[in-house]
PDB file of C-alpha atoms in Angstrom:
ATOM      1  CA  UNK A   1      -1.999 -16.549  -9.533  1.00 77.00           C
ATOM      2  CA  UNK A   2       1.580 -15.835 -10.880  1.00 82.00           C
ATOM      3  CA  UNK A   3       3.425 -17.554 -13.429  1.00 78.00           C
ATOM      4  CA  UNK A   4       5.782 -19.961 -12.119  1.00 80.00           C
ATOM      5  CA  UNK A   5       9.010 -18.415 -14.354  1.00 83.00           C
ATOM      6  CA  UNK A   6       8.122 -14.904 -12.969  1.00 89.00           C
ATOM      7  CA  UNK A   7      10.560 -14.133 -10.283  1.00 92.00           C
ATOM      8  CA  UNK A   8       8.799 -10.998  -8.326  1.00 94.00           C
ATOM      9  CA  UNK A   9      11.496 -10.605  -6.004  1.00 95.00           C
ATOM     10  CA  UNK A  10      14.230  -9.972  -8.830  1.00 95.00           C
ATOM     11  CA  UNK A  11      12.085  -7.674 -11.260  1.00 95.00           C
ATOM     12  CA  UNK A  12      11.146  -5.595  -7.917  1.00 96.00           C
ATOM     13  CA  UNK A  13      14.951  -5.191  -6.880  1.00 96.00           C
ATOM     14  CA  UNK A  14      15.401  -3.948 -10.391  1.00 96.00           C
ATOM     15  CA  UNK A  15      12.214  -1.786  -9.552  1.00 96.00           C
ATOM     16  CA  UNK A  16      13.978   0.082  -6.665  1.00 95.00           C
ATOM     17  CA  UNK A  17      16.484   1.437  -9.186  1.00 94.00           C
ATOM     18  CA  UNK A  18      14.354   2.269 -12.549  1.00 95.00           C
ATOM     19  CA  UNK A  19      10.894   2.671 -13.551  1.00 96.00           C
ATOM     20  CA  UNK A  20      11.364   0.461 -16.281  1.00 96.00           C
ATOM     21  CA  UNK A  21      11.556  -3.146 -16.140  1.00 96.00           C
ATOM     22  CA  UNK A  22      12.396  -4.803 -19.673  1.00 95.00           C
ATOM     23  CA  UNK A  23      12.343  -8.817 -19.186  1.00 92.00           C
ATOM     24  CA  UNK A  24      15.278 -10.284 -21.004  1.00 92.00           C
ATOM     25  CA  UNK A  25      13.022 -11.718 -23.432  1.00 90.00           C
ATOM     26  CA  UNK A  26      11.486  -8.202 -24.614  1.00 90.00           C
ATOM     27  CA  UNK A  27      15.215  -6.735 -25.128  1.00 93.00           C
ATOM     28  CA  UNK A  28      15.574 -10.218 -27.419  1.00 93.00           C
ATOM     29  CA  UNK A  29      12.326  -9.121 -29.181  1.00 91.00           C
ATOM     30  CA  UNK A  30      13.368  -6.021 -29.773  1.00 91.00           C
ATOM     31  CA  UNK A  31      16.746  -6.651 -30.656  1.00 92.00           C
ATOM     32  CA  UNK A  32      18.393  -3.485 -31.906  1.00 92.00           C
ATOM     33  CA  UNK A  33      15.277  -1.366 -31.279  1.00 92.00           C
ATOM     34  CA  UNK A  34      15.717  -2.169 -27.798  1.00 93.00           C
ATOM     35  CA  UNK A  35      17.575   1.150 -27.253  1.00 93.00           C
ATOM     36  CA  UNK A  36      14.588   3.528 -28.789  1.00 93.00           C
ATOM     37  CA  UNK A  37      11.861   1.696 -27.463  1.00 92.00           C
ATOM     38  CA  UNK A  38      13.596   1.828 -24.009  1.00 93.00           C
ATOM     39  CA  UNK A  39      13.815   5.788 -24.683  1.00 94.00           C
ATOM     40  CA  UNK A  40      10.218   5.895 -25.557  1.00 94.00           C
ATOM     41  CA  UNK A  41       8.994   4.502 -22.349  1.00 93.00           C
ATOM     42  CA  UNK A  42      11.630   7.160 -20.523  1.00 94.00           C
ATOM     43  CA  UNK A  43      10.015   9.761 -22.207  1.00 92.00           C
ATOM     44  CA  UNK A  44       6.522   8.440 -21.020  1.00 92.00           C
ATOM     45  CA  UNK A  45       7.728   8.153 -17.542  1.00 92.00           C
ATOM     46  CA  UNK A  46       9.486  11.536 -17.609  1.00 92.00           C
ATOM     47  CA  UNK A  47       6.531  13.532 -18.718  1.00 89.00           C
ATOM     48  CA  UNK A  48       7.512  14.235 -21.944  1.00 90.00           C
ATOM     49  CA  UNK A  49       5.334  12.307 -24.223  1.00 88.00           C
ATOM     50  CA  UNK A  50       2.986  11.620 -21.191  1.00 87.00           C
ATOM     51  CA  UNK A  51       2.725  15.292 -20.126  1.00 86.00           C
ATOM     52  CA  UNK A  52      -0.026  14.457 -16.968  1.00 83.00           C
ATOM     53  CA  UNK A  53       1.589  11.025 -15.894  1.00 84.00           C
ATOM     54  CA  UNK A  54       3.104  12.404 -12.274  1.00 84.00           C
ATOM     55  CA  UNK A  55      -0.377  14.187 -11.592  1.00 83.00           C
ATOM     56  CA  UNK A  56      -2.770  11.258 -13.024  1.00 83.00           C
ATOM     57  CA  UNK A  57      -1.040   8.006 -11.939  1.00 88.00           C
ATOM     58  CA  UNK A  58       1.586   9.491  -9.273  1.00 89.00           C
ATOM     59  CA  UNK A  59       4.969   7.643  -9.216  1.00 92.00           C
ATOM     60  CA  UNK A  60       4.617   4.480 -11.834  1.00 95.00           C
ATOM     61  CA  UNK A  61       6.449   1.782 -12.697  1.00 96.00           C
ATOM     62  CA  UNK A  62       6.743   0.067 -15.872  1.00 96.00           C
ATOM     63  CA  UNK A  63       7.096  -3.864 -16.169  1.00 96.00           C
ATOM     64  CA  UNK A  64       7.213  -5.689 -20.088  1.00 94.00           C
ATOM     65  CA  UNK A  65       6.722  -8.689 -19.847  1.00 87.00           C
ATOM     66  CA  UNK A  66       6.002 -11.006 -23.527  1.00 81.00           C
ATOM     67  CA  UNK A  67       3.717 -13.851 -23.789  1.00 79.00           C
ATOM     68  CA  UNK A  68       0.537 -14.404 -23.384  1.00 77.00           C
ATOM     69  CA  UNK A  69      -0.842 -13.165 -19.801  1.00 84.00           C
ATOM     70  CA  UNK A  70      -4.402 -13.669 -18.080  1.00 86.00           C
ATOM     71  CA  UNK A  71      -5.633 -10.777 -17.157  1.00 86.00           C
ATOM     72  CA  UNK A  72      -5.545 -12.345 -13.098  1.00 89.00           C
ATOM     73  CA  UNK A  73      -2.143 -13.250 -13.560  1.00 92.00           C
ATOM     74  CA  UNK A  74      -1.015  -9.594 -15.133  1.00 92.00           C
ATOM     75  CA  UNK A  75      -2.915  -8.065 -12.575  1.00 93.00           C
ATOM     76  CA  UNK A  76      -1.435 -10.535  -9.512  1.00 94.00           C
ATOM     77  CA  UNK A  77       2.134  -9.502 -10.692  1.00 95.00           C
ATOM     78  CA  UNK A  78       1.127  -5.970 -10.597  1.00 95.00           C
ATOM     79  CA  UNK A  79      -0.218  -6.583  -6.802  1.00 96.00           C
ATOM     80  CA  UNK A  80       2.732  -8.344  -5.888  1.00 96.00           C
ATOM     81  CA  UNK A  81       5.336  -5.617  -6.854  1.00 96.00           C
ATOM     82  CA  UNK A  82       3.265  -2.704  -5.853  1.00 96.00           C
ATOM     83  CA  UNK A  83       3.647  -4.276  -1.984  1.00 95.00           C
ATOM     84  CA  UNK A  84       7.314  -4.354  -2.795  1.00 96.00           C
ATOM     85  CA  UNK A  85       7.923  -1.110  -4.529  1.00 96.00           C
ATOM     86  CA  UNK A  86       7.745   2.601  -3.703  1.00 93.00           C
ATOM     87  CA  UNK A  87       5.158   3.323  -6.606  1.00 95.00           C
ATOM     88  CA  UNK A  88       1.317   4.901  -7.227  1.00 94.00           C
ATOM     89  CA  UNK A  89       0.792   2.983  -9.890  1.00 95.00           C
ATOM     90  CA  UNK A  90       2.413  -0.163 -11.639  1.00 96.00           C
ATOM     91  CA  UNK A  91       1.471  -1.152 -14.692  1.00 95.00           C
ATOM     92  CA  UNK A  92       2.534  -4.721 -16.411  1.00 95.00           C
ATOM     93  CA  UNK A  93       2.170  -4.877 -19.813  1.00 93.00           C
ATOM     94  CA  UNK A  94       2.119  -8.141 -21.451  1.00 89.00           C
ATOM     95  CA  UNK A  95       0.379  -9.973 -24.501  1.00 85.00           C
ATOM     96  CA  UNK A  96      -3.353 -10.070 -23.857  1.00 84.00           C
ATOM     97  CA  UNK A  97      -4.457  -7.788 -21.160  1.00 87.00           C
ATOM     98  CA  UNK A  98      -2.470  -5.315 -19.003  1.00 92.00           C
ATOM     99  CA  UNK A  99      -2.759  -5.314 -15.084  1.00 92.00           C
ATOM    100  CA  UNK A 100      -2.655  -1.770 -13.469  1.00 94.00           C
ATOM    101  CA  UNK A 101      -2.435  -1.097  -9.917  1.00 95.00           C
ATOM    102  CA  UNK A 102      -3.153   2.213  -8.703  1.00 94.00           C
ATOM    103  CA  UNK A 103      -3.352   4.152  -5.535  1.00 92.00           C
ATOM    104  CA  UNK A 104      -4.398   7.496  -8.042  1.00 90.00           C
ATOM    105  CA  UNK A 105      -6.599   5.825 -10.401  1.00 89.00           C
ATOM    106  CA  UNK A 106     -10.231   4.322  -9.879  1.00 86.00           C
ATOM    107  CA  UNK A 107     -11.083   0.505 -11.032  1.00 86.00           C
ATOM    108  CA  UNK A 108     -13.516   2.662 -12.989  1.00 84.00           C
ATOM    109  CA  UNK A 109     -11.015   4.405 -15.043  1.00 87.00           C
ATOM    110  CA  UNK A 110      -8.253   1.377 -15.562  1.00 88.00           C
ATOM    111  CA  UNK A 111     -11.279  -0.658 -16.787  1.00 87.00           C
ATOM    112  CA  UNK A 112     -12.886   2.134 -19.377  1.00 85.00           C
ATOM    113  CA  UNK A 113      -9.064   2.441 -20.949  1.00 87.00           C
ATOM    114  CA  UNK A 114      -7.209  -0.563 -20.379  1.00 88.00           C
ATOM    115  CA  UNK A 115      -8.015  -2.367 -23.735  1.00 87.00           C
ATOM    116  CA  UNK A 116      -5.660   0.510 -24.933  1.00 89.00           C
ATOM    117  CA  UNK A 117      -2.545  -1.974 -24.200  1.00 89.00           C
ATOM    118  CA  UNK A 118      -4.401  -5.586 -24.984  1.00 88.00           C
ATOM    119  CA  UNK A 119      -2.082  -7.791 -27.216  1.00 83.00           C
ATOM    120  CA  UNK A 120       0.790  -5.573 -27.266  1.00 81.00           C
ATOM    121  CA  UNK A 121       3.939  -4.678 -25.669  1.00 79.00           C
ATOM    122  CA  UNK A 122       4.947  -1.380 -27.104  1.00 87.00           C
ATOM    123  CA  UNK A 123       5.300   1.740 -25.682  1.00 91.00           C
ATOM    124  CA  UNK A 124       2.646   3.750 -27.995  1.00 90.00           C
ATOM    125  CA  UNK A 125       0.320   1.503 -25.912  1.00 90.00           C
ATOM    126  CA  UNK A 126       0.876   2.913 -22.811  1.00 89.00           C
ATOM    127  CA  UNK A 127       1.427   6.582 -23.878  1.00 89.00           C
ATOM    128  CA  UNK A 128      -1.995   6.323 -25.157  1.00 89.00           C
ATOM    129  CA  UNK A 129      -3.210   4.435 -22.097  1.00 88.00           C
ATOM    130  CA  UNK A 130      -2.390   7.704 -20.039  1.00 87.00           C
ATOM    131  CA  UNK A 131      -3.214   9.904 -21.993  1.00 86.00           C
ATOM    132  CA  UNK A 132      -6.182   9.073 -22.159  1.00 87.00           C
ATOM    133  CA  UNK A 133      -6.989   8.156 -18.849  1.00 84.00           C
ATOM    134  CA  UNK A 134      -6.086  12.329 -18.250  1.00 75.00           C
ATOM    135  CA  UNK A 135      -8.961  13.855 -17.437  1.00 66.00           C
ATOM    136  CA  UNK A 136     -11.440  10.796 -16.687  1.00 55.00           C
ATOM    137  CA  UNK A 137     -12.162  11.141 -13.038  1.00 51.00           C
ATOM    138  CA  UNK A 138     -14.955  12.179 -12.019  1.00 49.00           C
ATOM    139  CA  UNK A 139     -14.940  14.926  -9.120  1.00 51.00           C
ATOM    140  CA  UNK A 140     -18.106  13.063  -7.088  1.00 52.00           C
ATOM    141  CA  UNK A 141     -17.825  16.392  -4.355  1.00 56.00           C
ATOM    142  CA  UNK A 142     -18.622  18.311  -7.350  1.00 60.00           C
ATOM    143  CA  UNK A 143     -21.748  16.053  -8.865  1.00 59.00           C
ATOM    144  CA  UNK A 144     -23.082  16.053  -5.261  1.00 66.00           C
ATOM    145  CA  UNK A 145     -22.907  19.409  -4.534  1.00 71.00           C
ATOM    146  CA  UNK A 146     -24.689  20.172  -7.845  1.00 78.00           C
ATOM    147  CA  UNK A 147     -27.427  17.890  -6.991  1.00 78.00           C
ATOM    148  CA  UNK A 148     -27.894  18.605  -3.625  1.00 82.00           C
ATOM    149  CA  UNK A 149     -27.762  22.614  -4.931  1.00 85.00           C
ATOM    150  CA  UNK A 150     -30.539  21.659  -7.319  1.00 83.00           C
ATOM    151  CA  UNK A 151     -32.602  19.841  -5.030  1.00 87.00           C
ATOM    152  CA  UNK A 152     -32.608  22.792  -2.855  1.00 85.00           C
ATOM    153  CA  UNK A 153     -33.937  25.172  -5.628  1.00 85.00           C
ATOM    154  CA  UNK A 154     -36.676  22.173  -6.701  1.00 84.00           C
ATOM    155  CA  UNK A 155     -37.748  22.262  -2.908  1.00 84.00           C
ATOM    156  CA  UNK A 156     -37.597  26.251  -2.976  1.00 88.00           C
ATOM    157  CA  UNK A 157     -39.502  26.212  -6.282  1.00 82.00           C
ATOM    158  CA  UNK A 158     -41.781  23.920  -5.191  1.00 84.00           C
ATOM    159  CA  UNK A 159     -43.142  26.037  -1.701  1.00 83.00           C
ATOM    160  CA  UNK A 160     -43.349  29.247  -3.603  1.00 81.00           C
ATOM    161  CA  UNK A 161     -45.811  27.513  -7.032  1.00 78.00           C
ATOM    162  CA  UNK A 162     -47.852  25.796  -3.879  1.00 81.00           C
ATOM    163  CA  UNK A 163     -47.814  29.243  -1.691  1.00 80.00           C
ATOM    164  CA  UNK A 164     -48.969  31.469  -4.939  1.00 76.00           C
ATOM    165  CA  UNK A 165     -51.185  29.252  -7.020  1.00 75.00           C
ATOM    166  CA  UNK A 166     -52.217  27.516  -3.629  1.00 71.00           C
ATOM    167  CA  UNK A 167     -53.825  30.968  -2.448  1.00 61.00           C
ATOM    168  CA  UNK A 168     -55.641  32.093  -5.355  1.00 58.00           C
ATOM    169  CA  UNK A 169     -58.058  28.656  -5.312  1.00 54.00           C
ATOM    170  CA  UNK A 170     -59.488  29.629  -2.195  1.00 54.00           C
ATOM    171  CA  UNK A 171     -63.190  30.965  -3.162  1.00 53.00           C
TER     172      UNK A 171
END
């Protein structure tokens, strides 16, 4: 469920024309840091600092959001802009924990990594956050070829020890 003083429709129209959403209260937070901290998140969503972003999470939006957040309401407000948005992946970030939604990542890997953003609304957070969710997917064509390749060679194994120890019992 959303909070009532979120207004989805006016944070996605901002949405269609940055990847960044500040709320007003964040750029009162921040104050004079708003200006660097807004550059940090560019350079996350840019590639810069977050080299693997475009190939990991696809096109991604960015919403900061302060105050404390259930994780279903974070989460909700994720949902409800990513049906509104041209984006892979939004994330919210918000005091307590962070709601992702992600065509290009598994529930698997937002779960492992999310904690990286809990409590906080800085931009280290999230560079971290996809950073380290590079390289976490697991390739399950891969791990199922490999076992079905080794179950072959078991089975293969396993006629040839019965065919030569099986004949040389015979008396």
């Amino acid at each position: 469920m959303l909070p009532q003083n979120i207004n989805v429709d006016d944070i996605a129209s901002h949405l269609h024309h940055s990847d960044l959403y500040l709320s007003p209260e964040v750029v009162k937070i921040y104050g004079e840091e708003t200006t660097s901290i807004q550059e940090h998140y560019d350079n996350i969503l840019n590639g810069t600092t977050a080299p693997h972003i475009s190939e990991d999470l696809g096109a991604t939006k960015i919403v900061v959001y302060p105050g404390v957040m259930r994780m279903d309401e974070t989460r909700d407000l994720a949902q409800a802009l990513k049906s509104k948005v041209d984006a892979n992946t939004i994330i919210v970030q918000a005091e307590g924990i962070p709601g992702i939604i992600s065509d290009k990542l598994t529930r698997g890997q937002i779960q492992d990594t999310q904690y990286l953003m809990v409590n906080s609304f800085h931009p280290a957070e999230v560079e971290t956050f996809i950073n380290t969710v590079h390289g976490t997917d697991l390739n399950y064509g891969t791990v199922n070829a490999i076992v079905l390749t080794l179950t072959a060679l078991a089975a293969i194994f396993s006629v040839a020890f019965t065919r030569f120890f099986g004949g040389q019992n015979r008396t």
